[in-house]
């Protein structure tokens, strides 16, 4: 069991399951609806808890009715919330998710106006009790400062950063991390292609050249994931071959949790990729994150 701090956002996910993705201006009836806590950091924490670790979540919460649902959900996974910063009078970020039961695709419309987690709140966390620190690559200037504080206060504790969306200066979060977890969207936004196709290998090689001290991993949906180690060797793991993809919401967050779990056990990169594709695949074959392991 390791103690893991995850820094990032919580959302209220309102998930409508539909039989085929609706066209614009259509009116369709959902076959099911679920309302629960989401957000990359919180999803990753929920999976890490199920893998036997003790997670603390550092992020902001509003004090509205939705935040009570978010809190209850995280509490049900026994995620520690001591570091949470409450924004009085704030509104919980919401994601309206359309889950296509024919393909498992999840289309997300996200709205947030809640302030991001502050540097002041982060400075109050006692980092000495943690074995791993994981950050969402957002709120760039403040997160960069948090990474620097962590490096200064607990240099031996590994830091991972998820780089999911192309944001201004997000690359500045790569320096000093032990592990960088990229999304396919981010890799594609960097524009490296092999013929007509986006090229995860060229992307990872470029990242490795710019931060050679880190391991770099990029998940690529149904094609699995690629990784590059400090020696520059590129590895690939195929995705699990699923007869039916039920729900891909949070697949990347599950993948990241499984990678952190494998790194905590000091597994070689090839095994990390294999295990993470296995668990993320299992997630795609079921609804939600509960009962994954
Ligand atoms: P995100 O949820 O961030 O968009 P990805 O789509 O890259 O992340 O998915 C993360 C991981 O989930 C992939 O590396 C893969 O292992 C697994 N996965 C995603 N889609 C599928 C699928 N259709 N079949 C099997 N595994 C999948
Ligand atoms: C899935 C997810 C959802 C959330 C959205 C936030 O990866 O974390 O739970 O609504 O992404 O961007």
mmCIF file of C-alpha atoms and ligand atoms in Angstrom:
data_model
loop_
_atom_site.group_PDB
_atom_site.id
_atom_site.type_symbol
_atom_site.label_atom_id
_atom_site.label_comp_id
_atom_site.label_asym_id
_atom_site.label_seq_id
_atom_site.Cartn_x
_atom_site.Cartn_y
_atom_site.Cartn_z
ATOM 1 C CA UNK A 1 0.000 0.000 0.000
ATOM 2 C CA UNK A 2 1.409 3.372 -1.000
ATOM 3 C CA UNK A 3 0.258 6.862 -0.076
ATOM 4 C CA UNK A 4 -0.502 8.879 -3.187
ATOM 5 C CA UNK A 5 -1.394 12.559 -3.503
ATOM 6 C CA UNK A 6 -3.417 13.457 -6.610
ATOM 7 C CA UNK A 7 -3.848 17.107 -7.556
ATOM 8 C CA UNK A 8 -6.559 18.050 -10.035
ATOM 9 C CA UNK A 9 -10.254 18.578 -10.507
ATOM 10 C CA UNK A 10 -13.511 16.950 -9.457
ATOM 11 C CA UNK A 11 -16.618 17.216 -11.602
ATOM 12 C CA UNK A 12 -20.194 16.119 -11.368
ATOM 13 C CA UNK A 13 -20.636 13.724 -14.289
ATOM 14 C CA UNK A 14 -24.213 13.406 -15.552
ATOM 15 C CA UNK A 15 -24.082 10.412 -17.852
ATOM 16 C CA UNK A 16 -26.898 9.684 -20.280
ATOM 17 C CA UNK A 17 -26.702 6.332 -22.054
ATOM 18 C CA UNK A 18 -28.161 6.457 -25.554
ATOM 19 C CA UNK A 19 -28.706 3.876 -28.268
ATOM 20 C CA UNK A 20 -26.658 5.596 -30.995
ATOM 21 C CA UNK A 21 -25.219 9.100 -30.952
ATOM 22 C CA UNK A 22 -27.934 11.698 -31.667
ATOM 23 C CA UNK A 23 -27.717 14.145 -34.549
ATOM 24 C CA UNK A 24 -27.685 17.888 -33.967
ATOM 25 C CA UNK A 25 -31.056 19.293 -32.922
ATOM 26 C CA UNK A 26 -32.405 15.784 -32.259
ATOM 27 C CA UNK A 27 -34.477 14.851 -29.228
ATOM 28 C CA UNK A 28 -33.783 11.375 -27.933
ATOM 29 C CA UNK A 29 -34.560 9.426 -24.805
ATOM 30 C CA UNK A 30 -31.717 8.074 -22.694
ATOM 31 C CA UNK A 31 -31.949 4.421 -21.687
ATOM 32 C CA UNK A 32 -30.136 5.074 -18.396
ATOM 33 C CA UNK A 33 -28.753 7.951 -16.381
ATOM 34 C CA UNK A 34 -26.001 7.986 -13.790
ATOM 35 C CA UNK A 35 -24.780 10.924 -11.722
ATOM 36 C CA UNK A 36 -21.417 10.646 -10.030
ATOM 37 C CA UNK A 37 -18.058 12.198 -9.308
ATOM 38 C CA UNK A 38 -15.689 12.507 -12.248
ATOM 39 C CA UNK A 39 -12.602 14.473 -13.142
ATOM 40 C CA UNK A 40 -9.277 12.937 -14.104
ATOM 41 C CA UNK A 41 -7.588 13.248 -10.724
ATOM 42 C CA UNK A 42 -10.601 11.938 -8.819
ATOM 43 C CA UNK A 43 -11.125 9.051 -11.237
ATOM 44 C CA UNK A 44 -7.467 8.114 -10.952
ATOM 45 C CA UNK A 45 -7.740 8.279 -7.147
ATOM 46 C CA UNK A 46 -10.856 6.058 -7.181
ATOM 47 C CA UNK A 47 -8.979 3.404 -9.162
ATOM 48 C CA UNK A 48 -5.799 3.670 -7.071
ATOM 49 C CA UNK A 49 -7.915 3.129 -3.960
ATOM 50 C CA UNK A 50 -9.297 -0.054 -5.485
ATOM 51 C CA UNK A 51 -5.738 -1.141 -6.241
ATOM 52 C CA UNK A 52 -5.048 -0.959 -2.497
ATOM 53 C CA UNK A 53 -3.426 2.467 -2.111
ATOM 54 C CA UNK A 54 -4.338 5.356 0.156
ATOM 55 C CA UNK A 55 -5.019 8.450 -1.926
ATOM 56 C CA UNK A 56 -5.412 12.017 -0.851
ATOM 57 C CA UNK A 57 -7.102 14.353 -3.292
ATOM 58 C CA UNK A 58 -6.087 18.013 -3.473
ATOM 59 C CA UNK A 59 -8.522 20.148 -5.451
ATOM 60 C CA UNK A 60 -11.368 22.619 -5.118
ATOM 61 C CA UNK A 61 -14.951 21.866 -4.174
ATOM 62 C CA UNK A 62 -17.937 24.185 -4.227
ATOM 63 C CA UNK A 63 -20.446 24.114 -1.386
ATOM 64 C CA UNK A 64 -23.556 23.442 -3.527
ATOM 65 C CA UNK A 65 -25.735 20.308 -3.653
ATOM 66 C CA UNK A 66 -23.589 18.732 -6.407
ATOM 67 C CA UNK A 67 -20.493 18.985 -4.239
ATOM 68 C CA UNK A 68 -22.232 16.797 -1.644
ATOM 69 C CA UNK A 69 -22.583 14.060 -4.292
ATOM 70 C CA UNK A 70 -18.923 14.442 -5.243
ATOM 71 C CA UNK A 71 -17.840 14.243 -1.602
ATOM 72 C CA UNK A 72 -20.012 11.210 -0.883
ATOM 73 C CA UNK A 73 -18.653 9.383 -3.908
ATOM 74 C CA UNK A 74 -15.027 10.054 -2.990
ATOM 75 C CA UNK A 75 -15.741 9.130 0.620
ATOM 76 C CA UNK A 76 -17.209 5.814 -0.541
ATOM 77 C CA UNK A 77 -13.793 5.011 -2.038
ATOM 78 C CA UNK A 78 -12.195 6.313 1.210
ATOM 79 C CA UNK A 79 -10.221 8.970 -0.649
ATOM 80 C CA UNK A 80 -8.784 11.395 1.907
ATOM 81 C CA UNK A 81 -10.090 14.956 1.438
ATOM 82 C CA UNK A 82 -8.174 16.851 4.128
ATOM 83 C CA UNK A 83 -6.365 18.958 1.523
ATOM 84 C CA UNK A 84 -9.568 20.052 -0.252
ATOM 85 C CA UNK A 85 -10.129 23.785 -0.662
ATOM 86 C CA UNK A 86 -13.798 24.798 -0.395
ATOM 87 C CA UNK A 87 -14.973 27.740 -2.502
ATOM 88 C CA UNK A 88 -17.962 29.273 -0.717
ATOM 89 C CA UNK A 89 -20.780 30.204 -3.078
ATOM 90 C CA UNK A 90 -19.041 28.372 -5.964
ATOM 91 C CA UNK A 91 -20.669 26.026 -8.470
ATOM 92 C CA UNK A 92 -19.469 22.483 -9.006
ATOM 93 C CA UNK A 93 -17.982 21.852 -12.451
ATOM 94 C CA UNK A 94 -20.335 19.687 -14.501
ATOM 95 C CA UNK A 95 -19.801 17.284 -17.381
ATOM 96 C CA UNK A 96 -22.787 16.246 -19.466
ATOM 97 C CA UNK A 97 -21.751 12.938 -20.934
ATOM 98 C CA UNK A 98 -23.501 11.180 -23.805
ATOM 99 C CA UNK A 99 -22.520 7.527 -23.657
ATOM 100 C CA UNK A 100 -23.255 5.644 -26.856
ATOM 101 C CA UNK A 101 -24.065 2.071 -25.856
ATOM 102 C CA UNK A 102 -23.386 0.810 -29.378
ATOM 103 C CA UNK A 103 -19.729 1.870 -29.334
ATOM 104 C CA UNK A 104 -18.907 2.836 -25.740
ATOM 105 C CA UNK A 105 -17.899 6.304 -26.972
ATOM 106 C CA UNK A 106 -18.340 9.148 -24.508
ATOM 107 C CA UNK A 107 -18.980 12.673 -25.707
ATOM 108 C CA UNK A 108 -18.384 15.251 -22.989
ATOM 109 C CA UNK A 109 -19.667 18.798 -22.671
ATOM 110 C CA UNK A 110 -17.845 20.260 -19.712
ATOM 111 C CA UNK A 111 -18.608 23.506 -17.917
ATOM 112 C CA UNK A 112 -16.635 25.008 -15.074
ATOM 113 C CA UNK A 113 -16.230 28.372 -13.448
ATOM 114 C CA UNK A 114 -14.861 27.153 -10.133
ATOM 115 C CA UNK A 115 -11.433 28.565 -9.239
ATOM 116 C CA UNK A 116 -8.502 26.176 -9.526
ATOM 117 C CA UNK A 117 -6.638 24.766 -6.535
ATOM 118 C CA UNK A 118 -4.371 27.439 -5.125
ATOM 119 C CA UNK A 119 -0.679 27.404 -4.445
ATOM 120 C CA UNK A 120 -1.414 28.621 -0.917
ATOM 121 C CA UNK A 121 -3.543 25.540 -0.229
ATOM 122 C CA UNK A 122 -0.883 23.267 -1.718
ATOM 123 C CA UNK A 123 1.822 24.834 0.448
ATOM 124 C CA UNK A 124 -0.084 23.720 3.544
ATOM 125 C CA UNK A 125 0.049 20.017 2.640
ATOM 126 C CA UNK A 126 2.619 17.967 4.535
ATOM 127 C CA UNK A 127 4.245 16.216 1.596
ATOM 128 C CA UNK A 128 6.535 14.066 3.714
ATOM 129 C CA UNK A 129 3.928 11.330 4.177
ATOM 130 C CA UNK A 130 3.556 10.503 0.470
ATOM 131 C CA UNK A 131 5.185 7.897 -1.750
ATOM 132 C CA UNK A 132 3.983 9.385 -5.052
ATOM 133 C CA UNK A 133 2.644 12.762 -6.237
ATOM 134 C CA UNK A 134 0.439 12.971 -9.325
ATOM 135 C CA UNK A 135 -0.636 16.215 -11.012
ATOM 136 C CA UNK A 136 -3.112 17.052 -13.748
ATOM 137 C CA UNK A 137 -1.474 19.262 -16.369
ATOM 138 C CA UNK A 138 -3.735 22.296 -15.935
ATOM 139 C CA UNK A 139 -3.639 25.620 -14.111
ATOM 140 C CA UNK A 140 -0.146 25.775 -15.539
ATOM 141 C CA UNK A 141 1.653 28.542 -13.623
ATOM 142 C CA UNK A 142 0.400 27.383 -10.223
ATOM 143 C CA UNK A 143 1.007 23.719 -10.980
ATOM 144 C CA UNK A 144 4.566 24.521 -12.088
ATOM 145 C CA UNK A 145 5.092 26.231 -8.731
ATOM 146 C CA UNK A 146 3.599 23.205 -6.900
ATOM 147 C CA UNK A 147 5.984 20.876 -8.740
ATOM 148 C CA UNK A 148 8.909 23.082 -7.730
ATOM 149 C CA UNK A 149 7.800 23.095 -4.093
ATOM 150 C CA UNK A 150 7.513 19.305 -4.161
ATOM 151 C CA UNK A 151 10.952 18.957 -5.741
ATOM 152 C CA UNK A 152 12.412 21.226 -3.082
ATOM 153 C CA UNK A 153 10.629 19.713 -0.044
ATOM 154 C CA UNK A 154 10.537 16.007 -0.930
ATOM 155 C CA UNK A 155 13.044 15.477 -3.756
ATOM 156 C CA UNK A 156 12.964 11.689 -3.406
ATOM 157 C CA UNK A 157 9.189 11.378 -3.914
ATOM 158 C CA UNK A 158 8.401 10.676 -7.590
ATOM 159 C CA UNK A 159 6.173 13.148 -9.453
ATOM 160 C CA UNK A 160 3.974 12.262 -12.415
ATOM 161 C CA UNK A 161 2.150 14.746 -14.631
ATOM 162 C CA UNK A 162 -0.737 14.052 -16.975
ATOM 163 C CA UNK A 163 -0.582 16.162 -20.128
ATOM 164 C CA UNK A 164 -4.041 15.764 -21.630
ATOM 165 C CA UNK A 165 -4.930 18.964 -23.433
ATOM 166 C CA UNK A 166 -2.832 21.416 -25.407
ATOM 167 C CA UNK A 167 -2.785 24.418 -23.064
ATOM 168 C CA UNK A 168 -0.522 27.429 -23.169
ATOM 169 C CA UNK A 169 2.896 26.536 -21.707
ATOM 170 C CA UNK A 170 1.700 23.091 -20.564
ATOM 171 C CA UNK A 171 5.064 21.675 -21.697
ATOM 172 C CA UNK A 172 6.677 23.641 -18.883
ATOM 173 C CA UNK A 173 5.206 21.028 -16.497
ATOM 174 C CA UNK A 174 7.341 18.242 -17.955
ATOM 175 C CA UNK A 175 10.661 19.293 -16.443
ATOM 176 C CA UNK A 176 11.520 17.426 -13.258
ATOM 177 C CA UNK A 177 8.762 14.814 -13.523
ATOM 178 C CA UNK A 178 9.697 11.146 -13.305
ATOM 179 C CA UNK A 179 6.738 10.086 -15.414
ATOM 180 C CA UNK A 180 4.778 11.942 -18.086
ATOM 181 C CA UNK A 181 1.406 10.607 -19.200
ATOM 182 C CA UNK A 182 0.096 12.029 -22.472
ATOM 183 C CA UNK A 183 -3.251 11.632 -24.195
ATOM 184 C CA UNK A 184 -3.633 10.839 -27.871
ATOM 185 C CA UNK A 185 -5.332 14.221 -28.345
ATOM 186 C CA UNK A 186 -2.279 15.982 -26.970
ATOM 187 C CA UNK A 187 0.127 13.912 -29.056
ATOM 188 C CA UNK A 188 -1.924 14.621 -32.176
ATOM 189 C CA UNK A 189 -1.975 18.328 -31.430
ATOM 190 C CA UNK A 190 1.822 18.274 -31.690
ATOM 191 C CA UNK A 191 1.379 17.328 -35.350
ATOM 192 C CA UNK A 192 4.030 14.625 -35.826
ATOM 193 C CA UNK A 193 2.918 12.314 -38.606
ATOM 194 C CA UNK A 194 4.161 9.260 -40.421
ATOM 195 C CA UNK A 195 2.637 9.599 -43.871
ATOM 196 C CA UNK A 196 -1.026 10.431 -43.294
ATOM 197 C CA UNK A 197 -1.111 9.048 -39.744
ATOM 198 C CA UNK A 198 -0.295 10.727 -36.442
ATOM 199 C CA UNK A 199 2.793 9.038 -35.089
ATOM 200 C CA UNK A 200 2.990 8.213 -31.365
ATOM 201 C CA UNK A 201 6.567 6.965 -31.726
ATOM 202 C CA UNK A 202 7.894 10.192 -33.255
ATOM 203 C CA UNK A 203 5.935 12.155 -30.633
ATOM 204 C CA UNK A 204 7.453 10.187 -27.745
ATOM 205 C CA UNK A 205 10.961 10.409 -29.177
ATOM 206 C CA UNK A 206 10.624 14.185 -29.365
ATOM 207 C CA UNK A 207 9.369 14.348 -25.775
ATOM 208 C CA UNK A 208 12.180 12.098 -24.587
ATOM 209 C CA UNK A 209 14.760 14.331 -26.242
ATOM 210 C CA UNK A 210 13.361 17.350 -24.465
ATOM 211 C CA UNK A 211 13.090 15.643 -21.023
ATOM 212 C CA UNK A 212 15.488 12.666 -21.091
ATOM 213 C CA UNK A 213 15.288 12.105 -17.325
ATOM 214 C CA UNK A 214 11.607 11.056 -17.470
ATOM 215 C CA UNK A 215 9.677 8.079 -18.780
ATOM 216 C CA UNK A 216 7.014 9.130 -21.284
ATOM 217 C CA UNK A 217 3.799 7.218 -21.950
ATOM 218 C CA UNK A 218 1.010 7.911 -24.400
ATOM 219 C CA UNK A 219 -2.307 6.016 -24.454
ATOM 220 C CA UNK A 220 -3.977 5.634 -27.820
ATOM 221 C CA UNK A 221 -7.535 4.341 -27.213
ATOM 222 C CA UNK A 222 -8.248 1.057 -29.072
ATOM 223 C CA UNK A 223 -4.629 0.872 -30.252
ATOM 224 C CA UNK A 224 -3.280 0.505 -26.722
ATOM 225 C CA UNK A 225 -0.330 2.557 -25.533
ATOM 226 C CA UNK A 226 3.266 3.437 -26.305
ATOM 227 C CA UNK A 227 6.051 4.287 -23.902
ATOM 228 C CA UNK A 228 9.671 5.370 -24.061
ATOM 229 C CA UNK A 229 12.206 4.788 -21.307
ATOM 230 C CA UNK A 230 15.274 6.767 -20.292
ATOM 231 C CA UNK A 231 17.435 4.755 -22.693
ATOM 232 C CA UNK A 232 15.231 5.813 -25.583
ATOM 233 C CA UNK A 233 13.713 2.390 -26.297
ATOM 234 C CA UNK A 234 10.123 2.614 -27.559
ATOM 235 C CA UNK A 235 7.675 -0.024 -26.361
ATOM 236 C CA UNK A 236 4.076 -0.738 -27.328
ATOM 237 C CA UNK A 237 1.272 -2.684 -25.714
ATOM 238 C CA UNK A 238 -1.884 -3.512 -27.669
ATOM 239 C CA UNK A 239 -5.272 -2.730 -26.154
ATOM 240 C CA UNK A 240 -7.356 -5.551 -24.756
ATOM 241 C CA UNK A 241 -9.384 -7.138 -27.539
ATOM 242 C CA UNK A 242 -12.943 -6.609 -26.310
ATOM 243 C CA UNK A 243 -16.025 -8.268 -27.776
ATOM 244 C CA UNK A 244 -18.074 -5.299 -26.565
ATOM 245 C CA UNK A 245 -16.885 -1.812 -25.593
ATOM 246 C CA UNK A 246 -19.423 -0.607 -23.020
ATOM 247 C CA UNK A 247 -18.094 2.615 -21.554
ATOM 248 C CA UNK A 248 -14.831 4.422 -22.303
ATOM 249 C CA UNK A 249 -15.471 7.282 -19.835
ATOM 250 C CA UNK A 250 -12.450 7.414 -17.529
ATOM 251 C CA UNK A 251 -10.438 4.813 -19.502
ATOM 252 C CA UNK A 252 -7.430 7.137 -19.602
ATOM 253 C CA UNK A 253 -7.725 7.926 -15.893
ATOM 254 C CA UNK A 254 -7.850 4.185 -15.135
ATOM 255 C CA UNK A 255 -4.837 3.653 -17.397
ATOM 256 C CA UNK A 256 -2.906 6.338 -15.489
ATOM 257 C CA UNK A 257 -3.808 4.785 -12.121
ATOM 258 C CA UNK A 258 -2.630 1.374 -13.313
ATOM 259 C CA UNK A 259 0.650 2.856 -14.556
ATOM 260 C CA UNK A 260 1.284 4.579 -11.205
ATOM 261 C CA UNK A 261 0.429 1.311 -9.423
ATOM 262 C CA UNK A 262 2.914 -0.594 -11.599
ATOM 263 C CA UNK A 263 5.620 2.048 -11.152
ATOM 264 C CA UNK A 264 5.146 1.924 -7.374
ATOM 265 C CA UNK A 265 5.893 -1.812 -7.640
ATOM 266 C CA UNK A 266 8.998 -0.920 -9.687
ATOM 267 C CA UNK A 267 7.888 -2.915 -12.714
ATOM 268 C CA UNK A 268 9.718 -2.487 -16.022
ATOM 269 C CA UNK A 269 8.057 -0.175 -18.537
ATOM 270 C CA UNK A 270 6.846 -3.041 -20.763
ATOM 271 C CA UNK A 271 4.979 -4.601 -17.813
ATOM 272 C CA UNK A 272 3.548 -1.212 -16.803
ATOM 273 C CA UNK A 273 2.099 -0.755 -20.302
ATOM 274 C CA UNK A 274 0.745 -4.309 -20.410
ATOM 275 C CA UNK A 275 -0.946 -4.082 -16.990
ATOM 276 C CA UNK A 276 -2.385 -0.632 -17.671
ATOM 277 C CA UNK A 277 -3.876 -1.693 -21.030
ATOM 278 C CA UNK A 278 -5.345 -4.717 -19.259
ATOM 279 C CA UNK A 279 -7.027 -2.691 -16.499
ATOM 280 C CA UNK A 280 -8.126 0.132 -18.814
ATOM 281 C CA UNK A 281 -9.567 -2.502 -21.159
ATOM 282 C CA UNK A 282 -11.465 -4.088 -18.265
ATOM 283 C CA UNK A 283 -12.824 -0.635 -17.471
ATOM 284 C CA UNK A 284 -14.080 -0.234 -21.069
ATOM 285 C CA UNK A 285 -15.938 -3.535 -20.731
ATOM 286 C CA UNK A 286 -17.959 -2.329 -17.730
ATOM 287 C CA UNK A 287 -19.994 0.714 -16.708
ATOM 288 C CA UNK A 288 -18.193 3.150 -14.419
ATOM 289 C CA UNK A 289 -15.159 2.552 -12.248
ATOM 290 C CA UNK A 290 -16.629 0.710 -9.288
ATOM 291 C CA UNK A 291 -15.691 -2.929 -8.802
ATOM 292 C CA UNK A 292 -12.779 -2.760 -11.243
ATOM 293 C CA UNK A 293 -10.322 -4.685 -9.101
HETATM 294 P P1 LIG B 1 -8.920 8.709 -22.629
HETATM 295 O O1 LIG B 1 -9.989 8.073 -21.787
HETATM 296 O O2 LIG B 1 -8.092 9.677 -21.836
HETATM 297 O O3 LIG B 1 -9.414 9.279 -23.921
HETATM 298 P P2 LIG B 1 -7.724 6.505 -24.172
HETATM 299 O O4 LIG B 1 -8.896 6.603 -25.097
HETATM 300 O O5 LIG B 1 -6.367 6.684 -24.768
HETATM 301 O O6 LIG B 1 -7.857 7.545 -22.954
HETATM 302 O O7 LIG B 1 -7.784 5.096 -23.460
HETATM 303 C C1 LIG B 1 -6.901 4.726 -22.431
HETATM 304 C C2 LIG B 1 -6.644 3.240 -22.493
HETATM 305 O O8 LIG B 1 -7.890 2.551 -22.390
HETATM 306 C C3 LIG B 1 -6.032 2.753 -23.805
HETATM 307 O O9 LIG B 1 -4.605 2.806 -23.756
HETATM 308 C C4 LIG B 1 -6.535 1.320 -23.861
HETATM 309 O O10 LIG B 1 -5.683 0.478 -23.099
HETATM 310 C C5 LIG B 1 -7.893 1.394 -23.180
HETATM 311 N N1 LIG B 1 -8.944 1.497 -24.215
HETATM 312 C C6 LIG B 1 -9.533 2.626 -24.683
HETATM 313 N N2 LIG B 1 -10.423 2.332 -25.656
HETATM 314 C C7 LIG B 1 -10.397 0.975 -25.797
HETATM 315 C C8 LIG B 1 -11.074 0.034 -26.639
HETATM 316 N N3 LIG B 1 -11.942 0.435 -27.563
HETATM 317 N N4 LIG B 1 -10.785 -1.294 -26.490
HETATM 318 C C9 LIG B 1 -9.894 -1.722 -25.577
HETATM 319 N N5 LIG B 1 -9.216 -0.878 -24.749
HETATM 320 C C10 LIG B 1 -9.454 0.448 -24.865
HETATM 321 C C1 LIG B 2 -12.967 11.505 -17.856
HETATM 322 C C2 LIG B 2 -13.261 12.792 -17.131
HETATM 323 C C3 LIG B 2 -14.697 12.882 -16.677
HETATM 324 C C4 LIG B 2 -14.851 14.362 -16.527
HETATM 325 C C5 LIG B 2 -13.983 14.929 -17.646
HETATM 326 C C6 LIG B 2 -13.258 16.177 -17.207
HETATM 327 O O1 LIG B 2 -11.616 11.425 -18.204
HETATM 328 O O2 LIG B 2 -12.399 12.943 -16.015
HETATM 329 O O3 LIG B 2 -14.985 12.150 -15.509
HETATM 330 O O4 LIG B 2 -16.145 14.798 -16.639
HETATM 331 O O5 LIG B 2 -13.065 13.918 -17.991
HETATM 332 O O6 LIG B 2 -12.464 16.701 -18.240
#
